[in-house]
Coordinates of C-alpha atoms in Angstrom, one line a residue:
M122 CA 88.7 102.7 79.9
E123 CA 87.9 104.2 76.5
N124 CA 89.8 106.6 74.2
R125 CA 87.5 109.4 72.9
K126 CA 88.9 109.2 69.6
G127 CA 87.6 105.6 69.1
H128 CA 90.7 103.6 69.8
E129 CA 90.2 101.1 72.7
L130 CA 92.7 101.1 75.6
D131 CA 93.5 97.6 76.2
S132 CA 95.9 97.4 79.2
L133 CA 98.2 98.9 81.3
N134 CA 101.3 96.9 82.1
N135 CA 104.6 97.7 83.4
G136 CA 104.4 101.2 82.8
E137 CA 103.5 100.7 79.2
F138 CA 100.0 101.5 77.6
T139 CA 98.9 99.2 74.9
F140 CA 96.4 100.2 72.1
S141 CA 94.6 98.3 69.5
N142 CA 95.8 100.8 66.7
D143 CA 99.3 100.2 65.7
T144 CA 100.2 103.9 65.1
L145 CA 98.8 104.8 68.4
K146 CA 100.5 102.0 70.2
Q147 CA 104.3 103.3 68.7
D148 CA 103.1 106.8 69.4
L149 CA 102.3 106.0 73.0
S150 CA 105.3 103.7 73.5
L151 CA 107.7 106.7 72.3
L152 CA 105.9 108.9 74.8
M153 CA 106.1 106.5 77.8
K154 CA 110.2 106.0 76.6
A155 CA 110.1 110.0 77.0
L156 CA 108.6 110.2 80.3
D157 CA 111.1 107.8 81.6
S158 CA 113.9 109.8 80.1
S159 CA 112.5 112.9 81.7
I160 CA 114.6 114.3 84.9
S161 CA 111.4 115.3 86.3
G162 CA 109.2 112.7 88.6
I163 CA 105.9 112.0 87.0
I164 CA 103.0 110.1 88.5
L165 CA 99.4 109.4 87.4
T166 CA 96.6 109.0 90.1
D167 CA 93.0 107.3 89.4
N168 CA 90.5 109.9 90.8
Q169 CA 87.9 107.1 90.1
Q170 CA 89.2 105.1 92.7
P171 CA 88.9 105.6 96.7
D172 CA 91.8 107.5 98.1
N173 CA 93.1 108.6 94.4
P174 CA 95.9 105.9 94.3
I175 CA 99.0 106.2 92.3
I176 CA 98.7 104.0 88.9
Y177 CA 101.8 105.2 87.1
C178 CA 105.1 106.5 88.0
N179 CA 108.4 107.2 85.6
K180 CA 112.0 106.4 86.5
A181 CA 112.8 109.8 87.7
F182 CA 110.1 109.7 90.5
E183 CA 111.6 106.2 91.5
R184 CA 115.1 108.0 91.8
I185 CA 113.9 111.1 93.2
T186 CA 112.2 109.2 96.2
G187 CA 114.4 106.3 96.5
Y188 CA 111.3 103.9 96.6
Q189 CA 110.9 101.0 94.0
R190 CA 107.7 100.9 91.7
H191 CA 106.1 98.2 93.6
E192 CA 106.3 100.3 96.7
I193 CA 104.7 103.2 95.2
I194 CA 101.8 101.7 93.0
G195 CA 98.5 102.0 94.8
H196 CA 99.6 104.6 97.5
N197 CA 98.2 107.8 98.0
C198 CA 100.6 110.5 97.3
R199 CA 100.7 111.4 101.1
F200 CA 102.7 108.8 101.9
L201 CA 105.9 110.9 100.9
Q202 CA 105.1 113.0 103.6
K203 CA 105.5 110.3 106.3
E204 CA 104.7 111.9 109.7
D205 CA 105.0 115.2 108.6
R206 CA 101.5 115.9 107.8
N207 CA 100.8 119.6 109.4
Q208 CA 102.0 121.4 105.7
K209 CA 99.6 124.2 105.0
E210 CA 100.4 123.1 101.3
R211 CA 98.5 119.6 101.9
A212 CA 95.3 121.6 102.3
V213 CA 95.8 123.3 99.0
L214 CA 96.3 120.0 97.3
R215 CA 93.1 118.5 98.9
N216 CA 91.2 121.5 97.7
A217 CA 92.6 121.3 94.3
V218 CA 91.7 117.4 93.9
K219 CA 88.1 118.4 95.4
E220 CA 87.6 120.8 93.0
G221 CA 89.2 119.3 89.9
K222 CA 91.8 122.2 89.6
E223 CA 95.4 122.3 88.7
C224 CA 97.9 123.7 91.3
V225 CA 101.4 124.2 92.2
V226 CA 103.0 123.9 95.5
E227 CA 106.4 123.3 97.3
M228 CA 106.5 120.9 100.2
R229 CA 108.8 118.8 102.4
N230 CA 108.9 115.3 101.5
Y231 CA 110.9 112.1 102.7
Q232 CA 112.8 109.5 100.6
K233 CA 112.7 105.9 101.6
N234 CA 115.6 106.2 103.7
G235 CA 114.0 109.1 105.7
T236 CA 116.1 111.9 103.8
L237 CA 114.3 115.2 103.6
F238 CA 113.9 116.6 100.1
W239 CA 112.0 119.8 99.1
N240 CA 109.4 118.7 96.1
E241 CA 108.2 121.2 93.5
L242 CA 104.9 120.0 92.6
Y243 CA 102.7 120.6 89.6
M244 CA 99.6 118.9 89.7
S245 CA 96.6 119.0 86.9
P246 CA 93.7 117.2 86.6
I247 CA 92.7 115.2 83.2
K248 CA 88.8 115.2 82.2
D249 CA 86.9 113.2 79.9
E250 CA 84.4 114.8 77.6
Q251 CA 81.8 115.3 80.1
G252 CA 84.3 117.3 82.2
N253 CA 84.8 114.8 84.8
V254 CA 88.0 114.4 86.4
C255 CA 89.3 110.9 86.2
Y256 CA 92.9 111.5 86.7
F257 CA 95.6 113.8 88.1
I258 CA 99.1 113.9 86.3
G259 CA 101.7 115.4 89.0
V260 CA 105.2 116.6 88.0
Q261 CA 107.7 117.0 90.7
N262 CA 111.1 118.5 90.7
D263 CA 113.5 118.2 93.6
V264 CA 114.3 121.8 94.8
T265 CA 116.2 121.0 97.8
R266 CA 119.5 122.7 96.7
R267 CA 117.6 126.0 95.9
K268 CA 115.7 125.9 99.1
K269 CA 118.8 125.3 101.0
A270 CA 120.4 128.2 99.0
E271 CA 117.6 130.4 100.1
Q272 CA 117.5 129.3 103.5
E273 CA 121.4 129.8 103.9
L274 CA 120.9 133.2 102.7
L275 CA 118.3 134.2 105.0
H276 CA 120.3 133.1 107.7
Q277 CA 123.1 135.0 106.8
Q278 CA 121.0 138.1 106.6
D279 CA 120.0 137.4 110.2
V280 CA 123.7 137.1 111.6
M281 CA 125.1 140.1 112.5
E282 CA 128.9 141.0 112.7
A283 CA 128.7 141.8 116.3
Q284 CA 127.7 138.3 117.0
I285 CA 130.8 136.6 115.4
S286 CA 133.2 136.9 118.4
E287 CA 130.6 135.7 121.0
R288 CA 129.7 132.9 118.9
T289 CA 133.4 132.0 118.5
K290 CA 133.7 131.6 122.3
S291 CA 130.4 129.8 122.7
L292 CA 131.6 127.1 120.1
K293 CA 135.0 126.7 121.7
E294 CA 133.2 126.0 125.0
S295 CA 130.7 123.8 123.2
E296 CA 133.6 121.8 121.8
D297 CA 135.1 121.3 125.3
Y298 CA 131.8 120.3 126.7
L299 CA 131.1 117.7 123.6
S300 CA 134.6 116.5 123.8
S301 CA 133.9 115.5 127.4
I302 CA 130.4 113.8 126.5
V303 CA 132.0 112.0 123.6
Q304 CA 134.8 110.5 126.2
T305 CA 132.0 109.2 128.4
V306 CA 129.7 107.7 125.6
R307 CA 129.4 103.8 125.9
E308 CA 129.9 103.4 122.1
S309 CA 133.3 103.4 120.3
L310 CA 134.0 106.6 118.4
V311 CA 136.5 107.4 115.5
V312 CA 137.2 110.5 113.8
L313 CA 139.0 110.0 110.3
N314 CA 140.2 112.5 107.8
P315 CA 139.5 112.4 104.0
D316 CA 142.5 109.8 103.6
F317 CA 141.0 107.6 106.3
K318 CA 143.8 108.4 109.0
V319 CA 142.8 108.4 112.6
L320 CA 142.6 111.6 114.1
S321 CA 141.0 110.7 117.4
V322 CA 139.4 108.0 119.4
N323 CA 137.4 108.0 122.6
E324 CA 138.2 105.9 125.7
H325 CA 135.4 103.2 124.8
F326 CA 137.1 102.4 121.5
L327 CA 140.6 102.0 123.3
K328 CA 139.1 99.8 126.0
T329 CA 136.9 97.7 123.6
F330 CA 139.6 97.1 121.3
K331 CA 142.4 96.9 123.7
V332 CA 144.8 99.5 122.0
G333 CA 146.4 102.7 123.3
K334 CA 146.2 106.1 121.8
E335 CA 149.8 105.9 120.4
E336 CA 148.7 103.1 118.1
T337 CA 145.7 104.6 116.7
E338 CA 145.8 108.3 116.2
G339 CA 147.8 109.6 113.1
R340 CA 147.4 106.0 111.5
L341 CA 145.8 105.0 108.7
L342 CA 142.4 102.9 109.9
Y343 CA 143.0 99.9 108.0
D344 CA 146.6 99.5 109.4
L345 CA 145.6 99.4 113.0
G346 CA 146.6 96.5 115.2
N347 CA 149.1 95.0 112.4
G348 CA 146.4 95.1 109.8
Q349 CA 143.4 93.8 112.0
W350 CA 141.3 96.6 110.5
N351 CA 141.7 96.1 107.0
I352 CA 138.4 94.6 106.8
P353 CA 136.8 94.4 103.2
Q354 CA 133.2 95.5 104.5
L355 CA 134.5 98.6 106.4
K356 CA 136.4 99.5 102.9
E357 CA 133.1 98.9 101.4
L358 CA 131.5 101.4 103.6
L359 CA 134.0 104.4 103.7
E360 CA 135.2 104.1 100.0
N361 CA 132.0 103.0 97.9
I362 CA 128.9 103.6 100.1
L363 CA 129.6 106.7 102.3
P364 CA 130.5 109.2 99.3
T365 CA 127.1 108.6 97.4
N366 CA 124.8 107.9 100.7
N367 CA 125.8 110.3 103.7
P368 CA 125.2 109.2 106.3
V369 CA 125.2 105.6 106.5
E370 CA 123.4 104.0 109.5
E371 CA 123.4 100.4 111.0
F372 CA 125.8 99.0 108.7
E373 CA 126.7 95.5 110.0
V374 CA 130.4 94.3 110.2
E375 CA 131.6 90.8 111.4
H376 CA 135.2 90.6 111.8
D377 CA 137.4 87.9 113.8
F378 CA 140.0 89.9 115.5
P379 CA 143.3 88.0 116.5
H380 CA 143.1 89.3 120.3
I381 CA 139.5 89.9 121.3
G382 CA 137.7 87.3 119.0
K383 CA 134.9 87.5 116.7
K384 CA 132.9 90.8 116.9
L385 CA 129.6 91.7 115.2
M386 CA 129.5 95.6 114.9
L387 CA 126.8 98.0 113.9
L388 CA 128.6 101.0 112.4
N389 CA 127.1 104.5 111.7
A390 CA 129.3 106.4 109.5
H391 CA 128.9 110.4 108.9
R392 CA 130.9 112.9 106.5
I393 CA 131.0 116.2 108.1
E394 CA 130.4 118.5 105.2
L395 CA 131.3 121.8 106.5
E396 CA 134.0 124.5 105.8
G397 CA 137.0 125.5 108.0
Q398 CA 138.9 123.5 110.6
Y399 CA 136.4 120.2 110.4
K400 CA 135.9 120.2 106.8
D401 CA 135.5 116.5 105.3
R402 CA 135.9 114.7 108.4
I403 CA 134.5 111.3 108.9
L404 CA 132.6 110.3 112.0
I405 CA 132.3 106.7 112.9
A406 CA 130.2 105.3 116.0
I407 CA 130.8 101.6 116.4
E408 CA 128.3 99.6 118.5
D409 CA 129.3 95.8 119.5
I410 CA 126.1 93.9 119.2
T411 CA 127.7 90.2 119.5
D412 CA 126.0 89.4 122.7
R413 CA 122.5 91.1 121.7
R414 CA 122.6 89.0 118.6
E415 CA 123.4 85.9 120.5
I416 CA 120.7 86.5 123.0
E417 CA 118.3 87.1 119.8
R418 CA 119.4 83.8 118.6
R419 CA 118.9 82.1 121.8
K420 CA 115.5 83.5 122.3
D421 CA 114.3 82.3 118.6
D422 CA 116.0 78.8 119.3
F423 CA 113.6 78.8 122.4
L424 CA 110.5 80.0 120.9
S425 CA 111.2 77.5 118.1
I426 CA 111.6 74.6 120.3
A427 CA 109.0 75.6 122.6
S428 CA 106.2 75.9 119.8
H429 CA 107.2 72.5 118.3
E430 CA 106.9 70.7 121.7
L431 CA 103.5 72.3 122.4
K432 CA 101.9 71.7 119.1
T433 CA 101.8 67.9 119.6
P434 CA 100.4 67.9 123.1
L435 CA 97.9 70.6 122.2
T436 CA 97.0 68.9 118.7
T437 CA 96.2 65.6 121.2
I438 CA 93.9 68.0 123.4
K439 CA 92.3 69.4 120.5
G440 CA 91.1 65.9 119.4
Y441 CA 90.1 64.8 122.7
V442 CA 87.8 67.8 123.1
Q443 CA 86.2 67.6 119.7
I444 CA 85.5 63.8 120.6
M445 CA 84.0 64.7 123.6
Q446 CA 81.6 67.2 121.8
R447 CA 80.6 64.5 119.5
L448 CA 79.9 62.0 122.2
L449 CA 78.0 64.0 124.7
P450 CA 75.0 62.3 126.0
S451 CA 71.5 63.7 125.4
D452 CA 70.8 64.5 129.2
I453 CA 74.1 66.4 129.9
S454 CA 73.5 69.7 131.5
D455 CA 73.8 72.9 129.6
K456 CA 76.5 74.2 131.9
F457 CA 78.7 71.2 131.2
K458 CA 78.2 72.0 127.4
D459 CA 79.1 75.6 127.9
I460 CA 82.3 74.7 129.5
L461 CA 83.3 72.2 127.0
K462 CA 82.4 74.9 124.4
K463 CA 84.8 77.5 125.9
T464 CA 87.5 75.0 126.4
G465 CA 87.3 74.3 122.7
I466 CA 87.8 77.9 121.7
Y467 CA 90.5 78.6 124.0
V468 CA 92.4 75.7 122.8
E469 CA 91.9 77.0 119.3
R470 CA 93.2 80.3 120.3
L471 CA 96.1 78.6 121.7
N472 CA 96.7 76.6 118.7
T473 CA 96.6 79.8 116.4
L474 CA 99.1 81.4 118.7
I475 CA 101.3 78.4 118.3
A476 CA 101.0 78.7 114.9
D477 CA 101.9 82.1 114.5
L478 CA 105.0 81.4 116.6
L479 CA 106.1 78.7 114.5
D480 CA 105.7 80.9 111.4
M481 CA 107.7 83.6 112.9
S482 CA 110.4 81.0 113.8
R483 CA 110.4 79.9 110.1
I484 CA 110.6 83.5 108.9
Q485 CA 113.7 84.2 111.2
T486 CA 115.6 81.2 109.8
G487 CA 114.7 81.7 106.4
N488 CA 112.6 78.2 106.1
I489 CA 109.3 79.7 105.4
E490 CA 107.9 78.0 102.4
L491 CA 105.4 79.5 99.8
H492 CA 103.3 76.7 97.8
R493 CA 102.4 78.7 94.6
E494 CA 99.5 77.5 92.7
T495 CA 97.0 79.6 90.4
F496 CA 93.5 80.1 92.6
D497 CA 90.7 82.7 92.3
F498 CA 92.0 85.5 94.4
D499 CA 88.4 87.0 94.8
K500 CA 86.8 83.9 95.5
A501 CA 89.3 83.2 98.3
I502 CA 89.0 86.7 100.0
H503 CA 85.1 86.3 100.0
E504 CA 85.2 82.9 101.5
A505 CA 87.8 84.1 104.1
V506 CA 85.3 87.0 105.2
E507 CA 82.4 84.6 104.9
N508 CA 84.0 82.2 107.8
I509 CA 85.2 85.5 109.8
Q510 CA 81.6 86.8 109.5
A511 CA 80.2 83.4 110.5
A512 CA 82.2 83.6 114.0
T513 CA 81.4 87.4 114.8
K514 CA 78.1 88.7 115.8
T515 CA 79.3 92.4 116.7
H516 CA 80.4 93.5 113.4
Q517 CA 79.3 93.5 109.5
I518 CA 82.0 93.0 107.0
I519 CA 81.4 94.6 103.9
I520 CA 83.2 93.6 100.5
K521 CA 83.5 96.2 97.6
G522 CA 85.0 96.1 94.4
S523 CA 87.0 93.2 92.9
A524 CA 91.0 92.5 92.2
T525 CA 91.4 89.3 90.0
N526 CA 90.1 86.0 89.6
S527 CA 93.5 84.5 88.4
Y528 CA 96.7 84.9 90.9
T529 CA 99.6 82.8 91.4
G530 CA 100.7 82.6 95.1
D531 CA 100.3 80.7 98.2
E532 CA 96.7 80.8 99.0
S533 CA 96.6 79.7 102.5
H534 CA 99.3 82.3 103.2
I535 CA 97.3 85.1 101.7
V536 CA 94.1 83.7 103.7
Q537 CA 96.4 83.9 106.9
V538 CA 97.1 87.5 106.1
I539 CA 93.1 88.6 105.5
N540 CA 92.2 86.6 108.7
N541 CA 94.8 88.4 110.6
L542 CA 94.0 91.8 109.3
L543 CA 90.0 91.0 109.7
S544 CA 90.6 89.9 113.3
N545 CA 92.6 92.9 114.1
A546 CA 89.8 95.3 112.7
I547 CA 87.2 93.5 114.6
K548 CA 89.1 93.3 118.0
Y549 CA 90.5 96.8 118.2
S550 CA 87.1 98.7 116.8
P551 CA 84.8 97.4 119.9
E552 CA 82.8 100.7 119.8
S553 CA 82.0 100.2 115.9
D554 CA 80.0 97.7 113.9
E555 CA 81.2 97.7 110.5
V556 CA 84.6 96.8 108.7
E557 CA 85.0 97.5 105.0
V558 CA 87.1 95.3 102.6
Y559 CA 88.0 96.9 99.3
L560 CA 89.1 94.9 96.2
S561 CA 90.9 96.4 93.4
K562 CA 93.3 96.2 90.5
V563 CA 96.0 99.2 90.3
S564 CA 98.2 98.9 87.2
N565 CA 99.7 95.5 87.4
F566 CA 99.1 95.1 91.1
L567 CA 96.2 94.0 92.8
K568 CA 95.3 95.9 96.0
V569 CA 93.3 94.8 99.4
A570 CA 92.5 97.4 101.9
V571 CA 90.8 96.6 105.1
K572 CA 89.5 99.5 106.9
D573 CA 88.1 99.9 110.6
K574 CA 86.4 102.8 112.5
G575 CA 88.5 101.8 115.9
M576 CA 91.0 103.2 118.1
G577 CA 93.6 103.9 115.6
I578 CA 97.4 104.2 115.8
K579 CA 99.6 107.0 116.7
I580 CA 102.0 108.1 114.2
E581 CA 105.0 107.3 116.2
D582 CA 103.8 103.7 116.7
Q583 CA 103.0 103.3 112.9
K584 CA 106.8 103.0 112.3
K585 CA 107.0 99.9 114.9
I586 CA 103.7 98.4 114.1
F587 CA 104.9 95.4 112.1
D588 CA 108.1 94.8 114.5
R589 CA 108.2 91.5 116.3
F590 CA 106.7 91.6 119.7
F591 CA 105.9 95.3 119.3
R592 CA 102.5 96.3 120.9
V593 CA 100.7 99.8 121.1
G594 CA 100.7 100.8 124.8
E595 CA 97.0 101.5 124.8
I596 CA 96.3 98.3 123.4
Q597 CA 98.5 96.4 125.4
Q598 CA 96.7 97.4 128.4
R599 CA 93.3 96.7 126.9
F600 CA 93.6 93.5 124.7
P601 CA 95.9 90.4 125.0
G602 CA 98.5 89.5 122.5
M603 CA 102.2 89.1 121.8
G604 CA 102.4 91.2 118.6
I605 CA 103.5 88.8 116.1
G606 CA 100.5 88.5 113.8
L607 CA 101.3 91.8 111.8
Y608 CA 104.9 90.7 111.7
V609 CA 104.2 87.4 110.0
C610 CA 101.7 89.2 107.6
E611 CA 104.3 91.6 106.5
Q612 CA 106.8 88.8 105.9
I613 CA 104.2 86.8 103.8
I614 CA 103.6 89.7 101.6
K615 CA 107.2 90.5 101.1
N616 CA 107.7 87.1 100.1
H617 CA 105.1 87.3 97.4
G618 CA 106.9 90.5 96.3
G619 CA 104.3 93.1 97.5
T620 CA 103.9 95.8 100.1
L621 CA 101.8 96.0 103.3
W622 CA 101.4 99.4 105.2
V623 CA 98.9 101.1 107.4
E624 CA 97.4 104.5 107.4
S625 CA 95.8 105.4 110.6
E626 CA 94.5 108.7 112.9
F627 CA 94.5 107.9 116.6
G628 CA 90.9 107.4 117.8
Q629 CA 89.7 107.9 114.1
G630 CA 90.4 104.2 112.8
S631 CA 93.0 102.3 110.7
T632 CA 93.2 101.0 107.3
F633 CA 95.9 98.2 106.3
S634 CA 96.5 97.7 102.8
F635 CA 98.7 95.6 100.8
T636 CA 99.6 95.2 97.0
L637 CA 100.6 92.2 95.1
P638 CA 102.3 92.3 91.6
L639 CA 100.1 90.3 89.1
D640 CA 103.4 89.7 87.2
E641 CA 104.6 86.2 88.2
R642 CA 108.1 87.1 87.6
K643 CA 108.1 89.7 90.3
S644 CA 106.0 87.7 92.7
N645 CA 108.6 85.2 92.9
V646 CA 110.5 87.0 95.3
Q647 CA 111.8 84.6 98.3

């Protein structure tokens, strides 16, 4: 990339541009510090690359969205809308990008934790001397409070005075109805006041923790059961986390209760931000997951032991099959050769499945090891593609772009990810004959995208696609598998300090992409 005043732009690293001219370097360094001091989120996207990926973001953008920089770089801005893709403002943005024009929109975005916020986005193109749009700059402001105030005002205008009495009666009936539901919920529920005194508990709480109402209601939560609930993790949740992050979901607390033993609890806490009678109350839902976690541990132990026990005899069988293939007499029948060839294929499939199970077991126990060495990344990807291409006659794999010839990481694990993504792309696009692999360098990250034109994945399934043993319903019916490959891939990329994600439309194909930091310090994430 060349500066039109004759100064050469050397690099873009960690959000800082470096110029050969010292004066420009100082000016640009000051500019970047100013951008990071801005209260507005600022991003820069590269219109010269496919899908217009983000190549720069300032600190305010990370703060507003809740994502860290390595989770942002390389993505298209649409990831902030998550599954809320039917907003008319998206069409305005697409047209502005297509026509190279500026625009201003207000749209719904979602933080990393799923919290909705309203984004006022100013987007403007950056053109070269020939008038070609090279980049887009976006400036966003969180206008959630203003939108909330506007919506509340509209609501107040719609509410008629004559409805107040009827609403009061309805609320009273609803309160009684909800109270009945709360008492029958198979989860412990606690209501606290702002001083953490217990206002009410449901029957499930009383039965689970073997206490009576007179021992709980009106007392400080930490004092229950002669101090049994004086739990440091619980205090951290209520006093430090909840005031700044409301609500808090799936917060694990482990505690050894004197009378009922050790419990592993999953807590959801919510501070009610209402006026009137229920102002500043705190709701806590407590799920006892002690037994469930023990079952999961036993299942993981079983899979680990079974995989190890199967590995040895399978290796022996594989060796015997290879020996038989080498020692076949010349007059053997074609049918026998075909049977032996198919046997070798199925043995190899079983060997791959067991290897995935072993990887998953190591991940679960934290024993997965990365052997980091510097290698030619682009060459490794090309070789992996050539091997997959040699094994398939139904699809053509096309490689475009380049990332880097020097990356420090575990080459075998990275190749394993590429093999898995390519195998899936071929497997789940039987009606297509082409798979694309795009390599690129985005800021101080390398990016790999594998695109197919196959079945696609529904929005609701994309949230779970990287979970252990999860398989999409339609895929499960048509294709065999256990649903662990993508889980292992995500963990490998995460252990390298990168991010793996999917973008897909049902019936229109899928694109699996991952980024890896080129800064070795950031890639040393374990």
